[in-house]
XYZ file of C-alpha atoms in Angstrom:
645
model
C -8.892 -57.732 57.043
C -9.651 -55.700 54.215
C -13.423 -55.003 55.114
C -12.606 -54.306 58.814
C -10.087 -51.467 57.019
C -12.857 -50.044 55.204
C -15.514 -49.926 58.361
C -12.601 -48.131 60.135
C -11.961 -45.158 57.524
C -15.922 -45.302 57.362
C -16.808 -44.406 61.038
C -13.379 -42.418 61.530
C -15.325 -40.117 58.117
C -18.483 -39.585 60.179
C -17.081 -38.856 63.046
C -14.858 -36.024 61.497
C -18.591 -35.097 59.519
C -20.837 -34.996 62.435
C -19.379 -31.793 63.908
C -19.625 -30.385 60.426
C -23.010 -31.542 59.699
C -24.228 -30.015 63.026
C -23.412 -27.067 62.530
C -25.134 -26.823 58.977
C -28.170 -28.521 60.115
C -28.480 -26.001 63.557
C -26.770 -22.856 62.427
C -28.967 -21.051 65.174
C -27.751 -23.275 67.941
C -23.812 -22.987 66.619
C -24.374 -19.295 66.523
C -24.981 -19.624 70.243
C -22.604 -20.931 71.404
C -19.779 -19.296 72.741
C -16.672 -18.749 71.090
C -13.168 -18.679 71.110
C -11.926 -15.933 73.001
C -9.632 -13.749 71.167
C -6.270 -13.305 71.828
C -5.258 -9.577 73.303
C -2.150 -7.824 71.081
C -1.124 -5.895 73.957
C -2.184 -7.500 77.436
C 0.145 -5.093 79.484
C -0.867 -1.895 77.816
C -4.748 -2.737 78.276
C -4.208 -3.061 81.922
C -2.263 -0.451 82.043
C -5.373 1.577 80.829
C -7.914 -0.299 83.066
C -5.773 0.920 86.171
C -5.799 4.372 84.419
C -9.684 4.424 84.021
C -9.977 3.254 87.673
C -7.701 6.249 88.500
C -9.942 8.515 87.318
C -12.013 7.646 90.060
C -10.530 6.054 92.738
C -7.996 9.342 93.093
C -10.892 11.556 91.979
C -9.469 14.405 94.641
C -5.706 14.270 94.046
C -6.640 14.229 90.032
C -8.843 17.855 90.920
C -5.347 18.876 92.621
C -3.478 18.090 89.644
C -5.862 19.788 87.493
C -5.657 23.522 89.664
C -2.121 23.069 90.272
C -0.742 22.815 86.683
C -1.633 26.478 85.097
C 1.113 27.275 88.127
C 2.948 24.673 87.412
C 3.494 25.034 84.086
C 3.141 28.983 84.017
C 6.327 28.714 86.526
C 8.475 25.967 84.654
C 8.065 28.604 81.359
C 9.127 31.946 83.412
C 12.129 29.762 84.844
C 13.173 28.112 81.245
C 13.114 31.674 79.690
C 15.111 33.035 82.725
C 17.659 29.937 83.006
C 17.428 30.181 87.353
C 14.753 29.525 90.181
C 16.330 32.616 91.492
C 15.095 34.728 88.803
C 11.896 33.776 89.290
C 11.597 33.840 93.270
C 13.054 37.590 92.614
C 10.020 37.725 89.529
C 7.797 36.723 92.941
C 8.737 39.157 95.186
C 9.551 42.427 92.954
C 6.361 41.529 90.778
C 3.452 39.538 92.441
C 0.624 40.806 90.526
C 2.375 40.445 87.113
C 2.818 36.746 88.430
C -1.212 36.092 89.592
C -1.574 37.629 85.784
C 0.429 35.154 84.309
C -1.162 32.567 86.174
C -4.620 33.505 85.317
C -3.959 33.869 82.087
C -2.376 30.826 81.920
C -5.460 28.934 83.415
C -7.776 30.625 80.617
C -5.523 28.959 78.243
C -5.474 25.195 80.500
C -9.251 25.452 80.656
C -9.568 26.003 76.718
C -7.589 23.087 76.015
C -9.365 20.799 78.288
C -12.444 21.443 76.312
C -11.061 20.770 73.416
C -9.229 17.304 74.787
C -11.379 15.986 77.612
C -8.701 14.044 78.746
C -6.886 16.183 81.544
C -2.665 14.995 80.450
C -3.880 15.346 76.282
C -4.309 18.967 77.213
C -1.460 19.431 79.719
C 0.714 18.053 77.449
C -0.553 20.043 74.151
C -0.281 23.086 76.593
C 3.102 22.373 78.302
C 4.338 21.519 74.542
C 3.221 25.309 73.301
C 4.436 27.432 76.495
C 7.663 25.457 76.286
C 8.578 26.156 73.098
C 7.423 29.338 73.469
C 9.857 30.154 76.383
C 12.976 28.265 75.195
C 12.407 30.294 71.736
C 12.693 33.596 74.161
C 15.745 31.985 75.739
C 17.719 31.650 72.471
C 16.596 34.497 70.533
C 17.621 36.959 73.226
C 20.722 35.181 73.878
C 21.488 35.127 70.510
C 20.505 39.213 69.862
C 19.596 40.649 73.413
C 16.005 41.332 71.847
C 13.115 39.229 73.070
C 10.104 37.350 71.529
C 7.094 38.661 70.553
C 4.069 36.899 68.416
C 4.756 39.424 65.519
C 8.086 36.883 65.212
C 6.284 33.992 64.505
C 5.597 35.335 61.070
C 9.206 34.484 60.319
C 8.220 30.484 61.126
C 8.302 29.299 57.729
C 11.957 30.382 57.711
C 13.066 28.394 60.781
C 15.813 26.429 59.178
C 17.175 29.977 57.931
C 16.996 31.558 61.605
C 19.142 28.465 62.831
C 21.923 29.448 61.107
C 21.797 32.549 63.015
C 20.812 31.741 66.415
C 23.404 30.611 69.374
C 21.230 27.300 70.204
C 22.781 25.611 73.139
C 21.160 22.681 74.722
C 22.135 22.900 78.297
C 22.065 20.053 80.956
C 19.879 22.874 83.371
C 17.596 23.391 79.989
C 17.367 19.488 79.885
C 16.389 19.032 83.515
C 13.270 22.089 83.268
C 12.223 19.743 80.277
C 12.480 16.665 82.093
C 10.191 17.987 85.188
C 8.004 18.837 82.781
C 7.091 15.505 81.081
C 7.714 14.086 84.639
C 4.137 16.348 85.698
C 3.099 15.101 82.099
C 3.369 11.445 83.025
C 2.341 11.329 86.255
C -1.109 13.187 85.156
C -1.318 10.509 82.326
C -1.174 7.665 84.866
C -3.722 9.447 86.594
C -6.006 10.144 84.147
C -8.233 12.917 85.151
C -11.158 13.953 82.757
C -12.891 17.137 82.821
C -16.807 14.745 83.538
C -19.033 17.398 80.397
C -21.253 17.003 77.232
C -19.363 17.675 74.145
C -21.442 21.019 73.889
C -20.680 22.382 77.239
C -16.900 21.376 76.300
C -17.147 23.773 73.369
C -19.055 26.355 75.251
C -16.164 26.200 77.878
C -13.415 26.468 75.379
C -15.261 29.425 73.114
C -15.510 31.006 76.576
C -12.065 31.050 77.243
C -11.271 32.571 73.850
C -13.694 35.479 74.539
C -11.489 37.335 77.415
C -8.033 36.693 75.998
C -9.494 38.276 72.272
C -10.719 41.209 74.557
C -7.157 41.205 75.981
C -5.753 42.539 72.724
C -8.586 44.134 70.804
C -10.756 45.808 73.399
C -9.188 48.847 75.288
C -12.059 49.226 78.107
C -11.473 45.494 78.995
C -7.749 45.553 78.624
C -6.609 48.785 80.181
C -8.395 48.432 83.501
C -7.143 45.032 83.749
C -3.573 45.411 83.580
C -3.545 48.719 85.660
C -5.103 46.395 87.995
C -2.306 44.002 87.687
C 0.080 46.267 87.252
C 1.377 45.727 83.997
C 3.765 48.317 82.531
C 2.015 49.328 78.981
C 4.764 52.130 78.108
C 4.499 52.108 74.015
C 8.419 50.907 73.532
C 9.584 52.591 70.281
C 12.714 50.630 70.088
C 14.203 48.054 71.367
C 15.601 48.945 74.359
C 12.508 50.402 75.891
C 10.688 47.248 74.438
C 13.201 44.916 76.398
C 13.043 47.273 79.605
C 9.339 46.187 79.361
C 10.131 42.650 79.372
C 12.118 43.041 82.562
C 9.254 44.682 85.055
C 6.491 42.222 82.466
C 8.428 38.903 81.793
C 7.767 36.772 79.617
C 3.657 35.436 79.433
C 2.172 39.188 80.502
C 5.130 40.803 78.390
C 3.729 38.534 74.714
C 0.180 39.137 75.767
C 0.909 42.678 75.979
C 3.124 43.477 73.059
C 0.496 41.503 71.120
C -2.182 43.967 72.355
C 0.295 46.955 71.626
C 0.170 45.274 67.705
C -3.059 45.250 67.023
C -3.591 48.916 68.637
C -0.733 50.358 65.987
C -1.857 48.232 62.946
C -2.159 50.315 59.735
C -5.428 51.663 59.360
C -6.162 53.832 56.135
C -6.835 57.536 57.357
C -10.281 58.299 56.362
C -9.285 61.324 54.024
C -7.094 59.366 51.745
C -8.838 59.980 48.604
C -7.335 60.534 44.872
C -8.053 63.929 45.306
C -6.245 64.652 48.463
C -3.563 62.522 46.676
C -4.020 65.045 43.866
C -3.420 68.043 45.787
C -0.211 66.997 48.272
C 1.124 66.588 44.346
C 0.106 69.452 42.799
C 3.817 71.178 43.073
C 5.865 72.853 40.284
C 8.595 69.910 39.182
C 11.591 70.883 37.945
C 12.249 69.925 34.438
C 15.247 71.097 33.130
C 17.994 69.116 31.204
C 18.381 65.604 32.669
C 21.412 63.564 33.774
C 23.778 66.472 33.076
C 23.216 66.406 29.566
C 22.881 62.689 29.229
C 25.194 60.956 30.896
C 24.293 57.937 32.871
C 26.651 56.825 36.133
C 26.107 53.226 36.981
C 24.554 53.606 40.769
C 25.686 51.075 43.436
C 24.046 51.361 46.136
C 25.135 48.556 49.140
C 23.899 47.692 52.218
C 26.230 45.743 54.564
C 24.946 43.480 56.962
C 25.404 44.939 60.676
C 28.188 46.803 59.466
C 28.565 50.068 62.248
C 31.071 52.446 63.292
C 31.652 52.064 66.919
C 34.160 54.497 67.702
C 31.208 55.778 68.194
C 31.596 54.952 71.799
C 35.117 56.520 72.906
C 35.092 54.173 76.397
C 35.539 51.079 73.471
C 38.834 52.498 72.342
C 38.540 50.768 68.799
C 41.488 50.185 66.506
C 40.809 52.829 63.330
C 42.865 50.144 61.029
C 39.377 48.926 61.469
C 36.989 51.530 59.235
C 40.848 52.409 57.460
C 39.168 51.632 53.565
C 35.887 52.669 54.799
C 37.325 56.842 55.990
C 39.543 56.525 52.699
C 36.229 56.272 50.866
C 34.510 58.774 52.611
C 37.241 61.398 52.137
C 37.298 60.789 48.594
C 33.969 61.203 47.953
C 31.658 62.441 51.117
C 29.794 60.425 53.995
C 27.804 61.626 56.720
C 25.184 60.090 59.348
C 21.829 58.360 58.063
C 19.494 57.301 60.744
C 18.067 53.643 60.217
C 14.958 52.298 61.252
C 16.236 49.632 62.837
C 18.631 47.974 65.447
C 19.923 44.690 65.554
C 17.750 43.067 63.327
C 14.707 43.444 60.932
C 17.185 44.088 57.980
C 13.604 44.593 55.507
C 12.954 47.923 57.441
C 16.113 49.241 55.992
C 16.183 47.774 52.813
C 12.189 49.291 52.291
C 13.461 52.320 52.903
C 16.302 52.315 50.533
C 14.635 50.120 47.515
C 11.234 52.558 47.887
C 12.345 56.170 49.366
C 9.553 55.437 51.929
C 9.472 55.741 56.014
C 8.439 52.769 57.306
C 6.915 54.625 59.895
C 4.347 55.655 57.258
C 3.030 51.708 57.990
C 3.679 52.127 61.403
C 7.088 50.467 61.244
C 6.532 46.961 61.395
C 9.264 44.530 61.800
C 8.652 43.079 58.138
C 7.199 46.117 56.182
C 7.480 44.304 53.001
C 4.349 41.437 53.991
C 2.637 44.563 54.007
C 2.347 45.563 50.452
C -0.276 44.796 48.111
C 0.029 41.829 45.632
C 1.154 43.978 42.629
C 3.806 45.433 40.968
C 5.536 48.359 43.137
C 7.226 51.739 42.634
C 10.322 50.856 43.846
C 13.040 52.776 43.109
C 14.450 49.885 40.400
C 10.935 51.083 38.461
C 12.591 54.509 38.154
C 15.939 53.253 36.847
C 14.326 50.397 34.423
C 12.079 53.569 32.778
C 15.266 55.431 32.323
C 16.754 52.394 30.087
C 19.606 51.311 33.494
C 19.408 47.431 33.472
C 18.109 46.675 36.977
C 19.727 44.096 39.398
C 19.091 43.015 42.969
C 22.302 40.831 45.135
C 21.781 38.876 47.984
C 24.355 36.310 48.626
C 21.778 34.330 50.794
C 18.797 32.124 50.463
C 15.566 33.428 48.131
C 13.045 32.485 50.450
C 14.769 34.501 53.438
C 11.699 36.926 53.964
C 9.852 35.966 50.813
C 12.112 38.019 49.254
C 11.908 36.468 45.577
C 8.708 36.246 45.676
C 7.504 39.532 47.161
C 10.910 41.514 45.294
C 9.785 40.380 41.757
C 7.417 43.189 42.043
C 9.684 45.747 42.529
C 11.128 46.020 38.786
C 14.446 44.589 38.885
C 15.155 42.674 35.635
C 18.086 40.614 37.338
C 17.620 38.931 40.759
C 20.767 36.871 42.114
C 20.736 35.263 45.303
C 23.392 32.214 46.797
C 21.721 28.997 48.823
C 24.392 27.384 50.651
C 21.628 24.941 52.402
C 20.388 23.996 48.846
C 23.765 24.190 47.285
C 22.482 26.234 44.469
C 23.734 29.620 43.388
C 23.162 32.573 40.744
C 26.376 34.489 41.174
C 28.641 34.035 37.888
C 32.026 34.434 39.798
C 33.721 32.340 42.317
C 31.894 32.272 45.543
C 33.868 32.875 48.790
C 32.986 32.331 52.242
C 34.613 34.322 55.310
C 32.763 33.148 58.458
C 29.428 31.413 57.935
C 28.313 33.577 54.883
C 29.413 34.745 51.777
C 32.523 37.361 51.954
C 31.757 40.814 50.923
C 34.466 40.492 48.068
C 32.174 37.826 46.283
C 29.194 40.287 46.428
C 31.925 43.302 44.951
C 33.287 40.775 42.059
C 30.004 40.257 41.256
C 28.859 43.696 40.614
C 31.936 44.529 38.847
C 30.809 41.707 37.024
C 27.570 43.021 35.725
C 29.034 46.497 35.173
C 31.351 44.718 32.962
C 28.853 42.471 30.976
C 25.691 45.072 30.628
C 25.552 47.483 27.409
C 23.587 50.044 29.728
C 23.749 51.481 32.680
C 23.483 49.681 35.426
C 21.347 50.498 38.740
C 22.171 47.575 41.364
C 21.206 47.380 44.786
C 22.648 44.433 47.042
C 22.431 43.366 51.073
C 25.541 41.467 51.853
C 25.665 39.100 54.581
C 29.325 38.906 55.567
C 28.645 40.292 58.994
C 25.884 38.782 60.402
C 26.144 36.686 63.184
C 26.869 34.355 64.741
C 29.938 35.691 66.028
C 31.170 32.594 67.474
C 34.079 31.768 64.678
C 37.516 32.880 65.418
C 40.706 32.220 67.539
C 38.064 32.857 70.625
C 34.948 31.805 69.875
C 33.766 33.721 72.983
C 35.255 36.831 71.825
C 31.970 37.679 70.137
C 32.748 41.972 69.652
C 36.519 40.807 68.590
C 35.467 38.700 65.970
C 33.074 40.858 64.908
C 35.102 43.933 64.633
C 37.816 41.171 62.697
C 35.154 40.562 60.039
C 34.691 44.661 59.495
C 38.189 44.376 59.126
C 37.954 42.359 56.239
C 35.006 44.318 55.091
C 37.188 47.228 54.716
C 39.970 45.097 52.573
C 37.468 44.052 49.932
C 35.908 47.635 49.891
C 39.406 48.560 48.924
C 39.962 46.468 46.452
C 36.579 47.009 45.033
C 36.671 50.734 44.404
C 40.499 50.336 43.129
C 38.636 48.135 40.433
C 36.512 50.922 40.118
C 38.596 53.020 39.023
C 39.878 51.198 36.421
C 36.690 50.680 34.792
C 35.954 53.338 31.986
C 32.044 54.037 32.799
C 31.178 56.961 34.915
C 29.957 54.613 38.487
C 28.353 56.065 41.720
C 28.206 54.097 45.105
C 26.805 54.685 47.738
C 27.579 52.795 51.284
C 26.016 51.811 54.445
C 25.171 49.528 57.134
C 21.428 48.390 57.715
C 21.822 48.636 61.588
C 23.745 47.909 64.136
C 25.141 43.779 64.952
C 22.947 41.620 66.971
C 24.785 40.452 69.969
C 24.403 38.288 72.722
C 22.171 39.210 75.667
C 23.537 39.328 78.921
C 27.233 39.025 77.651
C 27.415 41.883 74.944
C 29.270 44.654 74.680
C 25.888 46.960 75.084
C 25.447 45.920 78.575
C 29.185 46.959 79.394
C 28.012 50.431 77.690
C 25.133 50.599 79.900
C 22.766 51.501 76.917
C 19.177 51.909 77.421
C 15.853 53.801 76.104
C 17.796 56.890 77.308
C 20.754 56.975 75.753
C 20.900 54.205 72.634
C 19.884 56.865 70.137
C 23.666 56.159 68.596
C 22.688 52.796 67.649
C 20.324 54.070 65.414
C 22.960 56.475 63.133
C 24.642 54.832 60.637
C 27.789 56.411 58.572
C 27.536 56.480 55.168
C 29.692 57.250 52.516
C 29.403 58.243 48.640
C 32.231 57.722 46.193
C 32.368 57.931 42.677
C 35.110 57.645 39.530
C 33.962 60.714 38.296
C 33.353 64.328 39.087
C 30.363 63.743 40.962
C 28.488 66.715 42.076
C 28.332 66.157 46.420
C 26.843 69.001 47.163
C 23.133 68.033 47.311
C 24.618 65.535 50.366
C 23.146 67.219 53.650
C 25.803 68.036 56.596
C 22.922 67.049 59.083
C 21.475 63.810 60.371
C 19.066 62.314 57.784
C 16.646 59.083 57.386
C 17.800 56.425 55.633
C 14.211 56.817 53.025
C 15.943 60.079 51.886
C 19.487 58.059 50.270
C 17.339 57.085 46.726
C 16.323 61.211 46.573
C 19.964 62.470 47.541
C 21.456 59.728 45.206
C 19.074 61.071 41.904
C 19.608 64.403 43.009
C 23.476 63.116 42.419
C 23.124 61.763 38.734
C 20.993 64.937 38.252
C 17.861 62.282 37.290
C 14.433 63.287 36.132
C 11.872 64.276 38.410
C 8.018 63.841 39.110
C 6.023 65.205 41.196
C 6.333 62.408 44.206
C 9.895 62.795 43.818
C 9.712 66.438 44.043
C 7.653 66.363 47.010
C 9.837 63.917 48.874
C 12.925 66.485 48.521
C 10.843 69.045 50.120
C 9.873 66.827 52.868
C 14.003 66.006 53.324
C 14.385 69.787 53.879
C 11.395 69.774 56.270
C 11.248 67.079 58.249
C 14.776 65.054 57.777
C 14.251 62.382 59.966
C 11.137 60.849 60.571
C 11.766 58.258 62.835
C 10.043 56.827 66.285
C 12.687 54.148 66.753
C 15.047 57.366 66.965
C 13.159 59.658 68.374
C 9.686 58.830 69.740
C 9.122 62.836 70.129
C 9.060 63.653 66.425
C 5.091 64.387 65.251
C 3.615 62.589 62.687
C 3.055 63.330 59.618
C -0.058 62.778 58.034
C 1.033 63.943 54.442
C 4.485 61.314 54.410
C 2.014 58.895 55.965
C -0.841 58.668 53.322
C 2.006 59.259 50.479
C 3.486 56.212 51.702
C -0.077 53.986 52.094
C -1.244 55.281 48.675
C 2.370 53.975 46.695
C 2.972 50.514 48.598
C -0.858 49.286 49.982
C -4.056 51.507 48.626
C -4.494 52.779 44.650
C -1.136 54.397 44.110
C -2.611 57.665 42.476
C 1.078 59.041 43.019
C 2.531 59.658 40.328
C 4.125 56.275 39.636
C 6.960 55.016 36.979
C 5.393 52.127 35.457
C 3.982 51.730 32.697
C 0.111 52.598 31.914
C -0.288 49.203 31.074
C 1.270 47.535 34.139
C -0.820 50.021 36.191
C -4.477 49.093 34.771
C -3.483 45.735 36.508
C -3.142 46.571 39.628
C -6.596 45.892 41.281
């Protein structure tokens, strides 16, 4: 039994061996033979795209229909988004056909640059239906959240997208959900059908660099771009402001209306006038400069000079019938000291285009008033009014009870020569102000922003030059007992403006140290589109000129001198001259010059007034300080200057 056992184990050895041993002794045969097949990860999804590569072909025509039909397709679904009804854009149809086949065109230029680049014909209707989307649900809640509309210059403000939402009205609406839907739904079905655009990687690229070539001449070339939208019949008026900008959105909409205003851009970007030279520089500043005593024989005021956030007067506007308990502190103030009527560069947003004005005693204008003039300046430190103050020993401090990064503004404002910056995150949680921080609405109350300068009045050994831009007032106007009572809850939140401007200058008062302020609002509120209370006025490029005057007021604790305050509108880039002419500072030549040009030309302003000339001597001035060599007679210091280039 026991050697039949052992036979057994012997042959059952071999016979697992033999399979082994073959394939050691004929690894050429074992290599041919076939082998296992492998197992698929994802059998439904591979013939899923089988049936999609046999698409290509087998519904070769109806995937050439998709193909021509989407640039209308999708051209339409971002005109209707924008507008929020079909109706709008059947009326788009019949009032403006050839701005429509312009769109359309355009929008096929743009179709056939991204099929280059993809191959794949739903890769680059989806990239493409992705961009005009967002593009035209961006219009949709940035004029219903302001009444202005989108142009490319906004996307500059991208990086502060989670600031903007706290601003913006962003309401996702079942109607805004089904435009989206349709859209993926034309998305999907082109995926399932899978057409290709049949080329050799180089004629893709040739196609797509061809595409780029007409919409660059579209916005740089003026004998390619003026005959072609006369042809169309695009309206090209150059919109000064606002309201003749969004007058141009309704005959242009929305694709033809960004391609435009992007070619309007580039034909008004700064370009150094070819006699700027130190010499010329030289010779505007070769005035007499008064030098007699300074600061009235030495004495010092603390200046406060604060801009409130959308804060306006409009009783402007009898029809409103406003309650005057309203402006109540604000009038007090005014009769106290003296106010009168500055005109701003701005309306209903671009809050830097004031605040240049006031922190440099420059017209934006002079850079040809763009929407953020302070990406403009050069990479080095700036004459800035605060560079004035620091050189005349006042400690220098900058408030904004909002978030640093808002505009780059502690980065690009650390140039400007404040010693203090203090600035209040509520997103981060983080905060410089050294007294308790209050909230009324969705930002910090004005009276936070006054404790805080009484604060550093208090706590400095010197004078004190501080500028702030509150943020009390800025919308959204949505928080109240109506939340659709945008103007009411506005005009509630001036209302409570005024109390803390009360209580502020009663603090004033008490303080023993001779204090200046000066008051004003950066522009007019944003406010809703189609609901707000400037559509009930009626305004438009014709008559919105009031939107653009802002009451001011200057008060002081001491016997101020007023009289250097003009009775007559004047730019808001004049306040820093009026304001030294106040505290009887010293002068230099650039400062001298600019009060002669207050006397001469006292508002220089094309959002105001698109009639007034320009002026080539306030225009180079303004270049040569903020962008070029600053040969301008400058307040910092030798050494600070040899750094500049």
């Amino acid at each position: 039994m026991t050697k039949k056992s052992n036979v057994s184990e012997k042959e059952a050895a071999l016979k697992t061996a033999d399979p082994l041993m073959k394939d050691v002794s004929d690894p050429i045969e074992a290599a041919l033979e076939p082998s296992a097949p492998k197992k698929v990860r994802f059998p439904r999804l591979k013939k899923f795209n089988e049936k999609r590569e046999l698409n290509t072909t087998k519904f070769s025509k109806f995937n050439m229909f998709l193909m021509i039909i989407f640039p209308v397709f999708i051209c339409s679904m971002a005109e209707i988004t924008q507008s929020k009804y079909f109706t709008s854009y059947f009326k788009f149809w019949t009032e403006r056909p050839t701005v429509l086949i312009f769109d359309i065109l355009l929008t096929a230029v743009f179709f056939v640059f991204f099929l280059g680049i993809f191959k794949k014909g739903w890769i680059a209707m989806a990239v493409h239906s992705f961009i005009f989307m967002a593009l035209s649900t961006t219009e949709l809640f940035k004029y219903g959240t302001n009444g202005n509309h989108l142009i490319l210059s906004d996307m500059k403000l991208v990086r502060s997208v989670k600031s903007l939402t706290s601003f913006a009205y962003i309401k996702i609406t079942p109607r805004l959900i089904l435009y989206y839907a349709i859209v993926v739904a034309f998305v999907l079905v082109a995926m399932y059908f899978n057409p290709k655009l049949k080329a050799t990687p180089i004629k893709r690229v040739t196609v797509s660099c061809a595409c780029v070539l007409p919409v660059a001449a579209l916005i740089v070339l003026p004998a390619f771009y003026k005959p072609v939208y006369k042809t169309f019949k695009l309206d090209t008026t150059n919109a000064t402001n606002a309201f003749i900008l969004n007058e141009k959105f309704d005959k242009n909409h929305f694709l033809a209306f960004l391609i435009q205003t992007a070619t309007e851009s580039y034909s008004n970007r700064l370009v150094v006038p070819e006699d700027y030279s130190e010499e010329y520089i030289d010779q505007l500043m070769n005035i007499p400069v008064d030098t007699h005593e300074d600061f009235n024989g030495g004495k010092k005021p603390n200046v406060i000079v604060i801009m409130s956030e959308s804060y306006a007067d409009f009783r402007v506007f009898d029809q409103l019938d406003i309650d005057k308990d309203c402006y109540k502190y604000f009038d007090r103030a005014a009769a106290e000291g003296k106010g009168g009527t500055a005109i701003t560069p701005t309306y209903a947003s671009w809050t830097v285009r004031s605040e240049f004005e006031l922190l440099f005693g420059l017209p934006v204008r002079g850079l040809n008033t763009p929407n953020m003039p302070q990406r403009e300046l050069a990479d080095r430190e700036q004459p800035a009014l605060a560079q004035y103050y620091k050189s005349w020993g006042y400690e220098t401090v900058y408030v904004h009870p909002f978030m640093s990064g808002f505009y780059s503004r502690a980065k690009i404002y650390g140039h400007f020569g404040f010693e203090k910056m203090i600035y209040h995150d509520d997103q981060a949680g983080s905060t410089d102000f050294t007294v308790p921080v209050k909230h009324f609405g969705t930002y910090v109350d004005d009276s936070t922003v006054f404790d805080q300068i009484v604060y550093e009045i208090k706590n400095s050994d010197r004078p004190v030059y501080l500028h702030t831009t509150t943020m009390q007032n800025h919308q959204p106007y949505n928080q109240g007992e109506d939340p659709d009572d945008e103007f009411g809850n506005y005009l509630t939140w001036i209302h409570h403006s005024n109390e803390g401007l009360k209580e502020f200058l009663a603090q004033l008062k008490e303080i023993d140290e001779p204090t200046l302020v000066f008051f004003v609002g950066d522009h007019f509120p944003s406010l809703r589109g189609e609901t707000s209370v400037y559509n009930q006025l009626g305004l438009s490029g014709e008559n919105c000129t009031p939107l653009y005057q802002q009451k001011y007021f200057f008060w002081s604790n001491y016997d101020a001198d007023f009289s250097y305050i003009p009775d007559h509108e004047t730019s808001f880039f004049y306040m820093p001259y009026i304001i030294l002419n106040i505290i009887d500072a010293p002068r230099d030549a650039f400062i001298e010059k600019m009060n002669g040009f207050m006397e001469t030309v006292p508002v220089y302003s094309s959002e105001y007034n698109s009639d007034i000339p320009r002026n080539e001597e306030l225009d180079i001035i303004t270049i040569d300080r903020v962008i070029m060599e600053e040969f301008s007679p400058s307040p910092i210091p030798e050494d600070e200057l040899s750094t500049h280039n």
